[in-house]
Coordinates of C-alpha atoms in Angstrom, one line a residue:
Chain A
M1 CA 97.7 121.6 55.5
A2 CA 98.9 123.9 52.7
E3 CA 96.9 127.0 52.4
L4 CA 95.6 128.4 49.4
D5 CA 95.5 132.3 49.4
E6 CA 93.0 132.8 46.7
K7 CA 93.2 136.7 47.0
K8 CA 97.0 136.7 46.7
L9 CA 97.3 133.7 44.5
K10 CA 99.4 132.0 46.9
L11 CA 99.9 128.4 48.1
T12 CA 102.1 127.8 50.9
V13 CA 103.5 124.3 51.6
K14 CA 105.2 123.3 54.8
L15 CA 107.8 120.6 54.8
V16 CA 109.4 119.5 57.8
Y17 CA 112.8 117.7 58.4
Y18 CA 112.4 115.5 61.7
G19 CA 114.6 113.3 63.4
P20 CA 116.6 112.4 66.3
A21 CA 119.5 115.0 67.7
L22 CA 122.3 115.3 65.7
S23 CA 121.0 113.1 62.8
G24 CA 121.8 116.0 60.0
K25 CA 118.6 117.7 59.7
T26 CA 120.3 121.2 59.6
T27 CA 123.0 120.2 57.4
N28 CA 120.2 118.7 54.6
L29 CA 118.9 122.3 54.7
I30 CA 122.1 123.6 54.1
R31 CA 123.0 121.5 51.2
L32 CA 119.6 122.1 49.9
H33 CA 120.2 125.5 49.9
D34 CA 123.4 125.1 48.1
V35 CA 122.3 122.8 45.5
L36 CA 118.6 123.7 44.4
S37 CA 118.0 126.3 41.8
P38 CA 114.4 127.3 42.2
E39 CA 112.7 130.2 40.6
L40 CA 112.7 131.6 44.0
K41 CA 115.1 130.9 46.9
G42 CA 115.3 132.8 49.9
E43 CA 118.1 132.8 52.3
M44 CA 118.2 130.2 55.2
M45 CA 117.3 131.4 58.5
T46 CA 118.5 129.9 61.7
L47 CA 116.6 130.8 64.8
E48 CA 118.8 130.5 67.9
T49 CA 121.5 127.8 67.9
Q50 CA 123.7 126.9 70.9
N51 CA 127.0 125.2 70.2
D52 CA 125.7 124.4 66.8
R53 CA 122.7 122.7 67.9
T54 CA 119.4 124.0 66.9
L55 CA 116.9 125.0 69.3
F56 CA 114.1 126.7 67.7
F57 CA 114.3 125.6 63.9
D58 CA 116.0 126.5 60.7
L59 CA 114.0 128.1 57.7
L60 CA 114.6 127.6 54.1
P61 CA 112.0 129.2 51.7
V62 CA 111.8 128.3 48.1
G63 CA 109.1 128.9 45.6
F64 CA 107.9 129.2 42.0
R65 CA 105.3 130.8 40.1
A66 CA 103.1 128.2 38.4
P67 CA 101.8 128.9 34.7
S68 CA 98.2 129.9 36.1
G69 CA 100.3 132.6 38.2
L70 CA 99.9 130.9 41.4
L71 CA 102.9 131.4 43.7
I72 CA 103.8 128.0 45.0
K73 CA 106.1 128.5 48.2
F74 CA 107.8 125.9 50.3
K75 CA 108.8 126.5 53.8
L76 CA 111.4 123.8 54.8
Y77 CA 111.9 123.5 58.3
T78 CA 114.0 121.4 60.9
V79 CA 113.0 120.5 64.2
P80 CA 115.2 120.6 67.2
G81 CA 116.0 116.8 67.7
Q82 CA 116.8 117.1 71.4
V83 CA 114.3 115.3 73.7
A84 CA 113.8 118.3 75.7
H85 CA 112.4 120.4 72.8
D86 CA 109.4 118.6 72.4
S87 CA 107.1 121.6 72.6
T88 CA 109.0 123.3 69.9
R89 CA 109.0 120.1 67.7
K90 CA 104.8 119.8 68.1
A91 CA 104.7 123.6 67.0
V92 CA 107.1 122.9 64.0
L93 CA 105.2 120.0 63.0
S94 CA 101.7 121.6 63.2
R95 CA 100.1 121.8 59.8
A96 CA 102.9 120.4 57.7
D97 CA 102.3 118.9 54.4
G98 CA 105.4 116.4 54.1
V99 CA 108.1 115.2 56.4
V100 CA 111.6 113.8 56.0
F101 CA 112.6 111.7 58.7
V102 CA 116.2 112.2 59.1
A103 CA 117.8 108.8 60.8
D104 CA 121.3 108.5 61.9
S105 CA 122.7 105.5 60.2
Q106 CA 125.3 104.5 62.8
S107 CA 124.6 101.3 64.8
T108 CA 124.6 102.9 68.2
Q109 CA 121.8 105.3 67.1
G110 CA 119.0 102.7 66.6
V111 CA 117.2 103.1 69.8
N112 CA 117.3 107.1 69.2
N113 CA 115.7 106.5 65.9
A114 CA 113.0 104.5 67.1
E115 CA 112.4 106.9 69.8
S116 CA 112.3 110.0 67.6
F117 CA 110.1 108.0 65.1
N118 CA 107.6 107.3 67.6
N119 CA 107.9 111.0 69.0
L120 CA 106.9 111.9 65.2
A121 CA 103.8 109.6 65.2
E122 CA 102.7 110.5 68.5
N123 CA 103.2 114.4 68.0
A124 CA 101.3 114.1 64.3
Q125 CA 98.6 112.8 66.1
R126 CA 98.4 115.5 69.0
V127 CA 98.7 118.2 66.2
G128 CA 95.7 116.8 64.2
L129 CA 97.7 115.2 61.4
D130 CA 96.8 111.7 60.0
F131 CA 100.0 110.0 60.2
D132 CA 99.2 107.0 57.9
R133 CA 98.4 109.5 55.3
L134 CA 101.2 112.2 55.9
P135 CA 103.6 112.2 53.0
L136 CA 106.8 111.0 54.7
V137 CA 110.6 109.8 53.3
V138 CA 112.6 108.1 55.3
Q139 CA 116.3 109.1 55.2
F140 CA 119.3 107.0 56.3
N141 CA 121.9 109.8 56.5
K142 CA 125.5 109.7 57.7
R143 CA 126.4 106.8 55.4
D144 CA 130.0 107.9 55.5
M145 CA 130.4 106.9 58.8
P146 CA 132.1 103.7 59.8
N147 CA 130.0 101.4 62.1
I148 CA 126.8 101.9 60.2
V149 CA 123.7 99.8 60.0
S150 CA 123.9 97.7 56.5
E151 CA 121.5 98.4 53.8
E152 CA 120.2 94.9 54.1
E153 CA 119.3 95.5 57.7
V154 CA 117.3 98.7 56.9
E155 CA 115.5 97.0 54.2
K156 CA 114.7 94.0 56.4
R157 CA 113.2 96.8 58.8
W158 CA 111.7 99.0 56.4
S159 CA 110.7 97.2 53.5
R160 CA 107.1 96.3 54.9
T161 CA 106.2 99.8 55.8
P162 CA 104.6 102.2 53.2
W163 CA 107.7 104.7 53.3
K164 CA 110.3 104.9 50.8
V165 CA 113.9 105.0 52.3
V166 CA 116.8 107.0 50.9
Y167 CA 120.5 106.9 51.7
S168 CA 122.3 110.0 52.0
S169 CA 125.4 111.6 53.3
A170 CA 124.4 115.2 54.1
L171 CA 128.0 116.6 54.6
S172 CA 129.0 115.6 51.1
G173 CA 125.3 116.3 49.7
M174 CA 124.8 112.6 48.5
G175 CA 120.9 111.6 48.7
V176 CA 120.0 115.0 49.9
G177 CA 118.3 116.0 46.5
E178 CA 117.2 112.6 46.0
T179 CA 115.4 112.7 49.4
F180 CA 113.7 116.1 48.9
N181 CA 112.9 115.0 45.2
E182 CA 110.9 111.8 46.8
L183 CA 109.1 113.9 49.0
L184 CA 108.2 116.5 46.4
R185 CA 106.9 113.6 44.6
I186 CA 104.7 112.4 47.0
V187 CA 103.5 115.9 48.0
Y188 CA 102.8 116.7 44.7
A189 CA 100.1 113.9 44.5
D190 CA 98.5 115.3 47.4
L191 CA 98.4 118.7 46.4
N192 CA 97.0 118.2 42.9
D193 CA 94.1 116.0 44.7
K194 CA 93.4 118.8 47.1
Y195 CA 94.0 121.9 44.7
A196 CA 93.6 120.6 41.2
L197 CA 97.2 122.2 40.4
L198 CA 97.3 120.2 36.9
S199 CA 93.9 121.1 35.7
D200 CA 93.6 124.8 37.4
H201 CA 97.2 125.7 37.3
G202 CA 98.8 124.1 34.5
T203 CA 101.7 122.3 36.7
N204 CA 102.2 118.6 36.3
E205 CA 104.4 116.6 38.4
A206 CA 107.7 117.1 36.1
L207 CA 107.2 120.9 36.0
F208 CA 106.5 120.8 39.5
L209 CA 109.7 119.0 40.3
E210 CA 111.8 120.9 37.8
S211 CA 110.5 124.2 39.2
V212 CA 111.7 123.6 42.9
M213 CA 114.6 121.0 41.9
G214 CA 116.1 123.0 39.0
G215 CA 118.6 120.7 37.0
L216 CA 118.3 118.1 39.9
S217 CA 115.0 116.6 39.4
E218 CA 114.7 113.0 38.2
Chain B
M1 CA 92.2 130.6 86.7
S2 CA 91.0 128.6 83.8
G3 CA 90.5 128.8 79.9
N4 CA 93.1 128.6 77.1
I5 CA 95.6 131.0 77.3
S6 CA 95.0 131.5 73.7
E7 CA 92.0 133.7 74.3
R8 CA 94.6 136.2 76.3
L9 CA 97.3 136.2 73.9
P10 CA 97.4 137.4 70.4
Q11 CA 97.9 134.2 68.3
I12 CA 99.4 134.7 65.0
D13 CA 100.2 131.7 62.7
L14 CA 103.6 130.4 62.6
D15 CA 103.3 130.4 58.7
H16 CA 101.5 134.0 58.4
S17 CA 102.9 136.2 55.8
F18 CA 103.6 139.6 57.5
D19 CA 103.2 142.8 55.5
L20 CA 104.9 146.0 55.6
E21 CA 103.5 147.5 58.3
E22 CA 103.5 144.8 60.6
L23 CA 107.6 144.3 59.7
L24 CA 108.0 147.7 60.7
S25 CA 106.6 147.7 63.8
G26 CA 109.3 149.0 66.5
V27 CA 111.3 150.6 63.5
D28 CA 111.6 154.4 63.4
V29 CA 111.1 154.6 60.1
D30 CA 111.0 158.3 59.5
K31 CA 114.3 158.7 61.4
L32 CA 115.6 155.9 59.1
L33 CA 114.5 157.8 55.9
R34 CA 116.0 161.0 57.4
S35 CA 119.2 159.6 57.5
L36 CA 119.0 158.0 54.1
G37 CA 118.0 161.4 53.0
V38 CA 121.2 163.1 54.5
L39 CA 123.3 160.3 53.1
T40 CA 122.0 160.8 49.8
G41 CA 120.5 164.2 49.5
L42 CA 117.5 162.8 48.3
E43 CA 114.0 162.3 49.6
F44 CA 112.5 158.9 49.8
A45 CA 108.7 157.2 49.5
L46 CA 108.3 153.9 51.2
L47 CA 105.2 152.3 49.9
N48 CA 103.4 149.0 50.8
E49 CA 102.0 146.2 48.5
G50 CA 99.0 148.3 47.6
D51 CA 101.3 151.3 46.7
D52 CA 100.0 153.6 49.6
L53 CA 102.6 155.9 51.2
V54 CA 103.8 154.1 54.4
A55 CA 106.3 157.0 55.1
G56 CA 108.3 159.7 53.3
K57 CA 107.2 161.9 50.9
V58 CA 104.6 161.6 48.1
L59 CA 106.9 161.8 45.1
D60 CA 105.1 162.8 41.8
G61 CA 107.0 160.7 39.3
T62 CA 105.9 157.4 37.8
D63 CA 108.8 155.8 38.9
K64 CA 107.9 152.7 40.8
G65 CA 111.1 152.3 42.8
A66 CA 112.8 148.9 43.9
P67 CA 110.5 146.1 45.4
I68 CA 111.3 145.3 48.6
S69 CA 110.9 141.4 49.4
V70 CA 110.9 139.4 52.6
D71 CA 110.3 135.7 52.7
L72 CA 110.1 135.5 48.7
E73 CA 107.1 138.0 48.5
P74 CA 107.4 141.5 47.7
I75 CA 105.8 143.3 50.5
G76 CA 106.3 146.8 49.2
S77 CA 108.7 149.0 47.4
I78 CA 111.1 152.2 48.1
C79 CA 111.6 154.9 45.6
A80 CA 114.0 157.9 45.3
S81 CA 113.0 161.6 44.5
T82 CA 115.5 161.2 41.9
A83 CA 114.9 158.3 39.4
S84 CA 117.7 156.1 40.1
A85 CA 117.8 152.4 39.9
E86 CA 121.0 152.0 41.5
I87 CA 120.0 154.1 44.6
N88 CA 116.4 152.6 44.8
N89 CA 117.9 149.0 45.0
A90 CA 120.5 150.0 47.5
A91 CA 117.8 151.7 49.5
A92 CA 115.7 148.3 49.1
V93 CA 118.7 146.0 50.2
L94 CA 119.0 148.4 53.1
F95 CA 115.3 148.2 54.2
M96 CA 115.4 144.5 53.3
A97 CA 118.2 144.1 55.9
I98 CA 116.3 145.6 58.8
L99 CA 113.0 144.0 57.8
K100 CA 114.3 140.5 57.9
C101 CA 116.0 141.6 61.1
N102 CA 112.3 142.1 62.4
Y103 CA 111.2 139.1 60.5
R104 CA 113.3 136.6 62.3
Y105 CA 112.6 138.3 65.6
K106 CA 108.9 138.1 65.0
I107 CA 108.6 134.2 64.0
A108 CA 111.1 133.6 66.8
S109 CA 108.6 135.3 69.3
E110 CA 105.9 133.7 67.6
M111 CA 107.3 130.4 67.9
H112 CA 108.2 131.2 71.8
L113 CA 104.6 132.1 72.4
R114 CA 103.4 128.7 71.2
I115 CA 105.6 126.8 73.1
V116 CA 104.7 128.8 76.1
Q117 CA 101.1 128.5 75.4
A118 CA 101.5 124.5 74.8
D119 CA 103.4 124.2 77.8
Y120 CA 100.7 126.1 79.9
D121 CA 97.9 124.4 78.2
E122 CA 99.7 121.1 79.3
L123 CA 100.2 122.1 82.9
Q124 CA 96.5 123.2 82.8
R125 CA 95.5 119.9 81.4
R126 CA 97.4 118.2 84.2
H127 CA 96.1 120.7 86.8
D128 CA 92.5 119.7 85.6
E129 CA 93.5 116.1 85.9
L130 CA 94.8 116.4 89.3
K131 CA 91.8 118.2 90.5
E132 CA 89.7 115.4 88.8
S133 CA 91.6 113.0 90.5
E134 CA 91.7 114.8 93.7
R135 CA 88.0 115.0 93.5
K136 CA 87.6 111.5 92.8
Y137 CA 90.1 110.5 95.7
R138 CA 88.0 112.8 98.0
E139 CA 84.8 110.9 97.0
L140 CA 86.4 107.6 97.2
S141 CA 87.5 108.6 101.0
D142 CA 84.1 109.7 101.9
S143 CA 82.4 106.6 100.5
L144 CA 85.2 104.4 102.2
E145 CA 84.3 106.0 105.5
R146 CA 81.0 105.4 105.1
R147 CA 81.6 101.7 103.8
V148 CA 83.7 101.2 106.8
A149 CA 81.1 102.2 109.1
E150 CA 78.5 100.0 107.6
Q151 CA 80.9 97.0 107.9
V152 CA 81.8 97.8 111.4
D153 CA 77.9 97.9 112.0
T154 CA 77.8 94.5 110.1
I155 CA 80.8 93.0 112.1
E156 CA 79.2 94.2 115.5
N157 CA 76.1 92.8 114.7
A158 CA 77.4 89.5 113.8
Q159 CA 79.4 89.3 116.9
R160 CA 76.8 90.4 118.9
Q161 CA 74.8 87.2 117.3
L162 CA 77.5 85.0 117.8
Y163 CA 78.0 86.2 121.6
Q164 CA 74.5 85.4 121.9
A165 CA 74.8 81.9 120.2
E166 CA 77.8 81.3 122.6
K167 CA 75.7 82.2 125.7
M168 CA 72.7 80.1 124.6
A169 CA 75.3 77.2 124.0
S170 CA 76.3 77.6 127.6
V171 CA 73.0 77.8 128.8
G172 CA 72.4 74.4 126.9
Q173 CA 75.2 73.1 128.6
L174 CA 74.2 74.3 131.7
A175 CA 70.7 73.1 131.5
S176 CA 71.9 69.4 130.3
G177 CA 74.1 69.6 133.5
V178 CA 71.3 70.8 135.8
A179 CA 69.0 68.2 134.3
H180 CA 71.2 65.4 135.3
E181 CA 71.7 66.8 138.7
I182 CA 67.9 67.3 139.5
N183 CA 67.1 64.0 137.9
T184 CA 68.9 61.7 140.4
P185 CA 67.5 63.1 143.8
I186 CA 63.9 63.6 141.9
G187 CA 64.5 59.9 141.1
F188 CA 64.8 58.5 144.5
I189 CA 62.3 60.8 146.0
Q190 CA 60.1 59.4 143.6
S191 CA 60.8 55.9 144.4
N192 CA 61.0 56.7 148.1
M193 CA 57.5 58.2 148.2
S194 CA 55.8 55.4 146.2
T195 CA 57.4 52.9 148.7
A196 CA 56.0 55.4 151.6
Q197 CA 52.7 55.2 149.9
G198 CA 52.5 51.5 150.7
Y199 CA 53.8 52.0 154.1
V200 CA 50.7 54.6 154.8
E201 CA 48.5 51.8 153.5
K202 CA 49.8 49.6 155.9
L203 CA 49.7 52.0 158.8
Q204 CA 45.9 52.9 157.6
N205 CA 45.0 49.0 157.5
Y206 CA 46.9 48.6 161.1
A207 CA 45.0 51.9 162.4
A208 CA 41.5 50.2 161.3
L209 CA 42.4 47.2 163.3
L210 CA 43.1 49.3 166.2
K211 CA 39.7 51.1 165.8
S212 CA 37.9 47.7 165.8
K213 CA 38.9 47.0 169.3
A214 CA 40.9 44.0 168.6
T215 CA 42.8 42.4 171.6
Y216 CA 46.4 42.8 172.1
E217 CA 47.0 39.4 171.0
E218 CA 45.5 39.9 167.6
L219 CA 47.1 43.3 167.2
S220 CA 50.6 42.0 168.2
A221 CA 50.1 39.2 166.0
E222 CA 49.3 41.4 162.7
W223 CA 52.1 43.9 163.7
S224 CA 54.7 41.0 163.5
Q225 CA 52.9 39.6 160.5
Q226 CA 52.9 42.8 158.3
D227 CA 56.8 43.6 160.0
M228 CA 55.7 47.0 161.1
D229 CA 58.9 47.3 163.0
Y230 CA 60.9 47.8 159.6
V231 CA 58.1 49.7 157.9
V232 CA 58.4 52.4 160.8
E233 CA 61.9 52.2 160.6
D234 CA 62.4 52.4 156.8
F235 CA 59.6 55.0 156.7
A236 CA 62.0 57.4 158.8
L237 CA 64.8 56.7 156.4
L238 CA 63.1 57.1 153.5
V239 CA 61.7 60.7 154.6
K240 CA 65.1 61.6 155.7
E241 CA 66.6 60.8 152.6
S242 CA 64.0 62.5 150.4
L243 CA 64.3 65.7 152.6
D244 CA 68.0 65.3 151.8
G245 CA 67.3 65.1 148.1
S246 CA 64.8 68.0 148.2
R247 CA 67.7 70.2 149.8
R248 CA 70.0 69.1 146.9
V249 CA 67.4 70.1 144.3
A250 CA 66.8 73.4 146.3
K251 CA 70.6 74.2 146.5
I252 CA 71.1 73.5 142.8
V253 CA 67.9 75.9 142.0
G254 CA 69.6 78.4 144.2
D255 CA 72.7 78.1 142.4
L256 CA 71.2 78.5 139.3
K257 CA 69.3 81.5 140.4
G258 CA 72.7 83.1 141.3
F259 CA 74.0 82.2 138.4
S260 CA 71.1 83.4 135.6
R261 CA 72.2 86.6 136.7
A262 CA 74.1 86.5 133.7
D263 CA 71.6 88.6 131.9
S264 CA 71.3 91.2 134.5
I265 CA 72.8 94.4 133.5
G266 CA 74.7 96.7 136.0
K267 CA 77.4 96.1 138.5
E268 CA 76.8 95.6 142.3
Y269 CA 79.0 94.0 145.0
A270 CA 79.6 90.7 145.0
D271 CA 81.8 88.1 146.9
L272 CA 83.6 86.3 144.1
N273 CA 84.3 83.3 146.0
E274 CA 80.5 82.9 146.3
V275 CA 80.3 83.0 142.4
L276 CA 83.2 80.4 142.0
R277 CA 81.6 77.9 144.4
K278 CA 78.3 78.2 142.6
V279 CA 80.1 78.1 139.2
C280 CA 82.0 74.9 140.4
S281 CA 78.8 73.2 141.4
V282 CA 77.3 73.6 138.2
A283 CA 80.5 72.8 136.3
K284 CA 81.1 69.5 138.6
P285 CA 78.8 67.2 136.1
K286 CA 81.2 68.2 133.0
M287 CA 84.2 67.1 134.9
G288 CA 83.9 63.3 134.2
S289 CA 86.6 61.6 136.2
G290 CA 88.6 65.2 136.7
E291 CA 88.9 66.8 139.9
L292 CA 87.9 70.5 140.7
K293 CA 89.6 71.9 143.9
L294 CA 88.8 75.1 145.2
K295 CA 91.8 76.8 146.8
L296 CA 89.7 80.2 148.3
Q297 CA 91.3 82.7 150.6
P298 CA 88.9 85.4 151.7
V299 CA 88.5 88.2 149.4
P300 CA 86.7 91.4 150.1
S301 CA 83.6 92.2 148.0
V302 CA 84.1 93.7 144.7
L303 CA 81.9 96.1 142.6
C304 CA 81.0 93.6 139.3
D305 CA 78.8 92.1 136.8
A306 CA 78.7 88.9 139.0
G307 CA 76.7 87.1 136.3
A308 CA 79.1 87.8 133.6
L309 CA 82.1 86.8 135.8
G310 CA 80.4 83.5 136.2
Q311 CA 80.2 82.9 132.7
V312 CA 83.7 83.7 132.5
F313 CA 85.1 81.2 135.2
L314 CA 82.6 78.4 133.6
N315 CA 83.9 79.0 130.4
L316 CA 87.5 78.8 131.5
I317 CA 86.6 75.5 133.7
I318 CA 84.8 73.9 130.7
N319 CA 87.6 74.7 128.1
A320 CA 90.4 73.3 130.7
A321 CA 88.0 70.3 131.3
Q322 CA 87.7 69.8 127.7
A323 CA 91.5 70.1 127.3
M324 CA 92.3 67.4 130.0
D325 CA 89.8 65.1 128.0
G326 CA 87.9 64.3 131.7
I327 CA 91.0 63.2 133.3
G328 CA 93.4 65.6 135.7
C329 CA 92.7 68.2 138.1
I330 CA 91.7 71.8 137.9
D331 CA 93.0 74.3 140.8
I332 CA 90.8 77.3 141.5
A333 CA 92.7 79.8 143.9
S334 CA 91.3 83.2 144.8
S335 CA 93.4 85.7 146.4
S336 CA 93.6 89.5 146.7
Q337 CA 96.6 91.9 147.7
N338 CA 96.6 95.7 147.6
S339 CA 94.5 96.8 145.1
E340 CA 93.8 93.6 143.2
L341 CA 91.7 90.4 143.4
Q342 CA 93.0 87.7 141.6
V343 CA 91.6 84.4 140.6
N344 CA 93.8 81.4 139.1
I345 CA 92.1 78.6 137.1
K346 CA 95.1 76.2 136.5
D347 CA 94.6 72.9 134.7
N348 CA 97.3 69.9 134.3
G349 CA 96.3 69.3 130.7
P350 CA 98.3 69.4 127.6
G351 CA 98.9 73.2 127.6
I352 CA 98.7 75.4 124.6
P353 CA 101.1 75.1 121.6
E354 CA 103.5 78.0 121.2
D355 CA 102.1 79.0 117.6
V356 CA 98.4 79.0 118.9
L357 CA 99.0 81.1 122.2
P358 CA 99.3 84.4 120.6
R359 CA 96.0 83.9 118.9
I360 CA 93.5 82.6 121.5
F361 CA 91.8 85.8 122.1
D362 CA 91.3 86.5 118.5
P363 CA 87.8 86.3 117.7
F364 CA 86.7 83.3 115.7
F365 CA 89.9 81.6 116.1
T366 CA 89.4 78.0 117.6
T367 CA 91.2 74.7 117.3
K368 CA 88.0 72.9 118.1
D369 CA 85.7 71.1 115.6
V370 CA 83.6 72.8 113.3
G371 CA 80.3 73.2 115.1
V372 CA 81.8 72.7 118.6
G373 CA 83.5 76.1 119.4
T374 CA 82.4 79.3 117.9
G375 CA 86.0 80.9 118.5
L376 CA 84.6 83.6 120.7
G377 CA 84.6 82.1 124.2
L378 CA 88.1 83.6 125.1
T379 CA 87.4 86.7 123.4
V380 CA 84.0 87.2 125.2
C381 CA 86.0 86.2 128.2
N382 CA 88.7 88.8 127.7
D383 CA 86.0 91.6 127.0
V384 CA 84.0 91.0 129.9
V385 CA 87.3 91.0 132.0
K386 CA 88.3 94.1 130.2
S387 CA 85.1 95.7 130.9
H388 CA 85.8 95.2 134.6
G389 CA 89.1 97.5 134.1
G390 CA 90.9 93.9 134.6
K391 CA 93.2 91.9 132.7
L392 CA 92.9 88.1 131.5
L393 CA 96.3 86.5 131.4
V394 CA 97.4 83.2 130.3
D395 CA 100.6 80.9 131.3
S396 CA 100.9 77.8 129.3
V397 CA 103.7 75.0 128.8
V398 CA 103.1 72.5 126.5
G399 CA 103.0 69.1 128.5
S400 CA 102.1 70.5 131.8
G401 CA 99.3 72.8 131.8
T402 CA 97.7 76.0 131.7
T403 CA 96.9 79.0 133.9
F404 CA 94.5 81.5 133.2
T405 CA 94.8 84.6 135.7
I406 CA 91.9 86.8 136.2
V407 CA 92.9 90.3 137.7
I408 CA 90.1 92.6 138.7
P409 CA 91.0 96.0 140.3
L410 CA 89.4 96.8 143.6
I411 CA 87.1 99.8 143.5
K412 CA 86.4 101.2 146.8
A413 CA 82.8 101.7 147.6
A414 CA 82.2 105.3 147.4

């Protein structure tokens, strides 16, 4: 739940990259850090890793100032994908304004993807998020790998869900910006409803996307 | 121990924005500024977001210094005593590096705290659930004990009622046997007596003739005509027969009296041979064309409930008779050796099938037709023998017969 700090004229938006272990959540954030050119971009902070595996979370802060003077700050988090760290996932997911579910496209990972997605739905409910209304984009990552599920198969499974599917290869950066752009688009609609971004703060969707994505916005 | 851990631990939102003072906690900022002073030969002022002095020296100039930002937002500024953007910026970079480390540490510890709290809450929840389920199980076990006691009561009541019914049934069998036994002698006694009544009339008439001073010839003629020789002879026979009959009735009633002690509570010394004899005379009419053979050896008196044991013997004999379907022989033997007294009731009936044998003492188990047997006969027999500290044993060979052995320990009179 984004929080509007009226005194400091600040809106903090929390976006979470969720998904099974080793599906490329941290890589997504690293790429975003490289390619985004928002007005304000902090350094990427990695909290506790072990053998390149995220134990706590990664955090990338970006932001911009709206024409009204409102500072809109985004905090991009990743969760640890390993099953054991469920408490951490819940803590990170708590009060999220939007989620990117990073699925592993390799055909051997179907079960892990499904378990992680169910875990997302369960944890969302546990931390008090309405999963049906939570802005969510599904990313099928690792499209550069051999032995991946075909786009037809993915379509067959996801076309009836309300969620947009984006294909990516986070290592090369392909699809990473597009995924984030899609998420921002639905998050904007949500935030505009709640905080009147357009009428009170002079920020329409195009400006919102442009200010965060830089030249990458679509 | 109860309650949420968040009541006892400081709770900071993960997305909380820290101010300068918070991020300086644990940092010896005066020492830092002094070192900076030694390095640059200048003095510094560290200001928070509201431009209040946090550390260092109040400086006169209007120079705002260089902003210090953490997490995208300016949280304060640092200013050197000599206005120099370059030095201010360098000092700000230094401070930001230190504050960022602290920021990182704070959100990591905050996350750790949350996880610990979540795990603790989860454990607490499970603990409460376990306590609740333990309470339910305890309740269940309490009510279970009560319900088992109730059920046992119900079953015992039913068993007593059935036992009573069984007793009544055997009393009924007994009564019909007794009625038959008594009916025969009573029948011929009645017929004898009505004949005797006629003889008495004849004797009275003859007496009247005698008193009328009739002559010897007249008397003699009348004696012959009335066939008085036969009357006198037959009268004596009738009386003898009737006396025999009444003795038989008296004997049956006597047996019955001994047997009816089935209801008497408490034990006394009794001769089981005597009990067996009485039971046999009661059972005889039930035997049809079957035979009852008594092979009794002298046995010492034993402290027992003779009525109850009589019931047991009768029950076993009637069972055997029913099994043989009225044809065959039942041997009843008694013996004693050492401290035990044994009664064997052996029939040459069809025997008990192997699959039935282990169940014959089970309550309500019966092979008889519905309404004929309650399935309690042998159960009660077993209980009665056990209540005498004895054993009821069975040995059966299909096709050649069954032997029930009752073993009663001899208890010496005190």
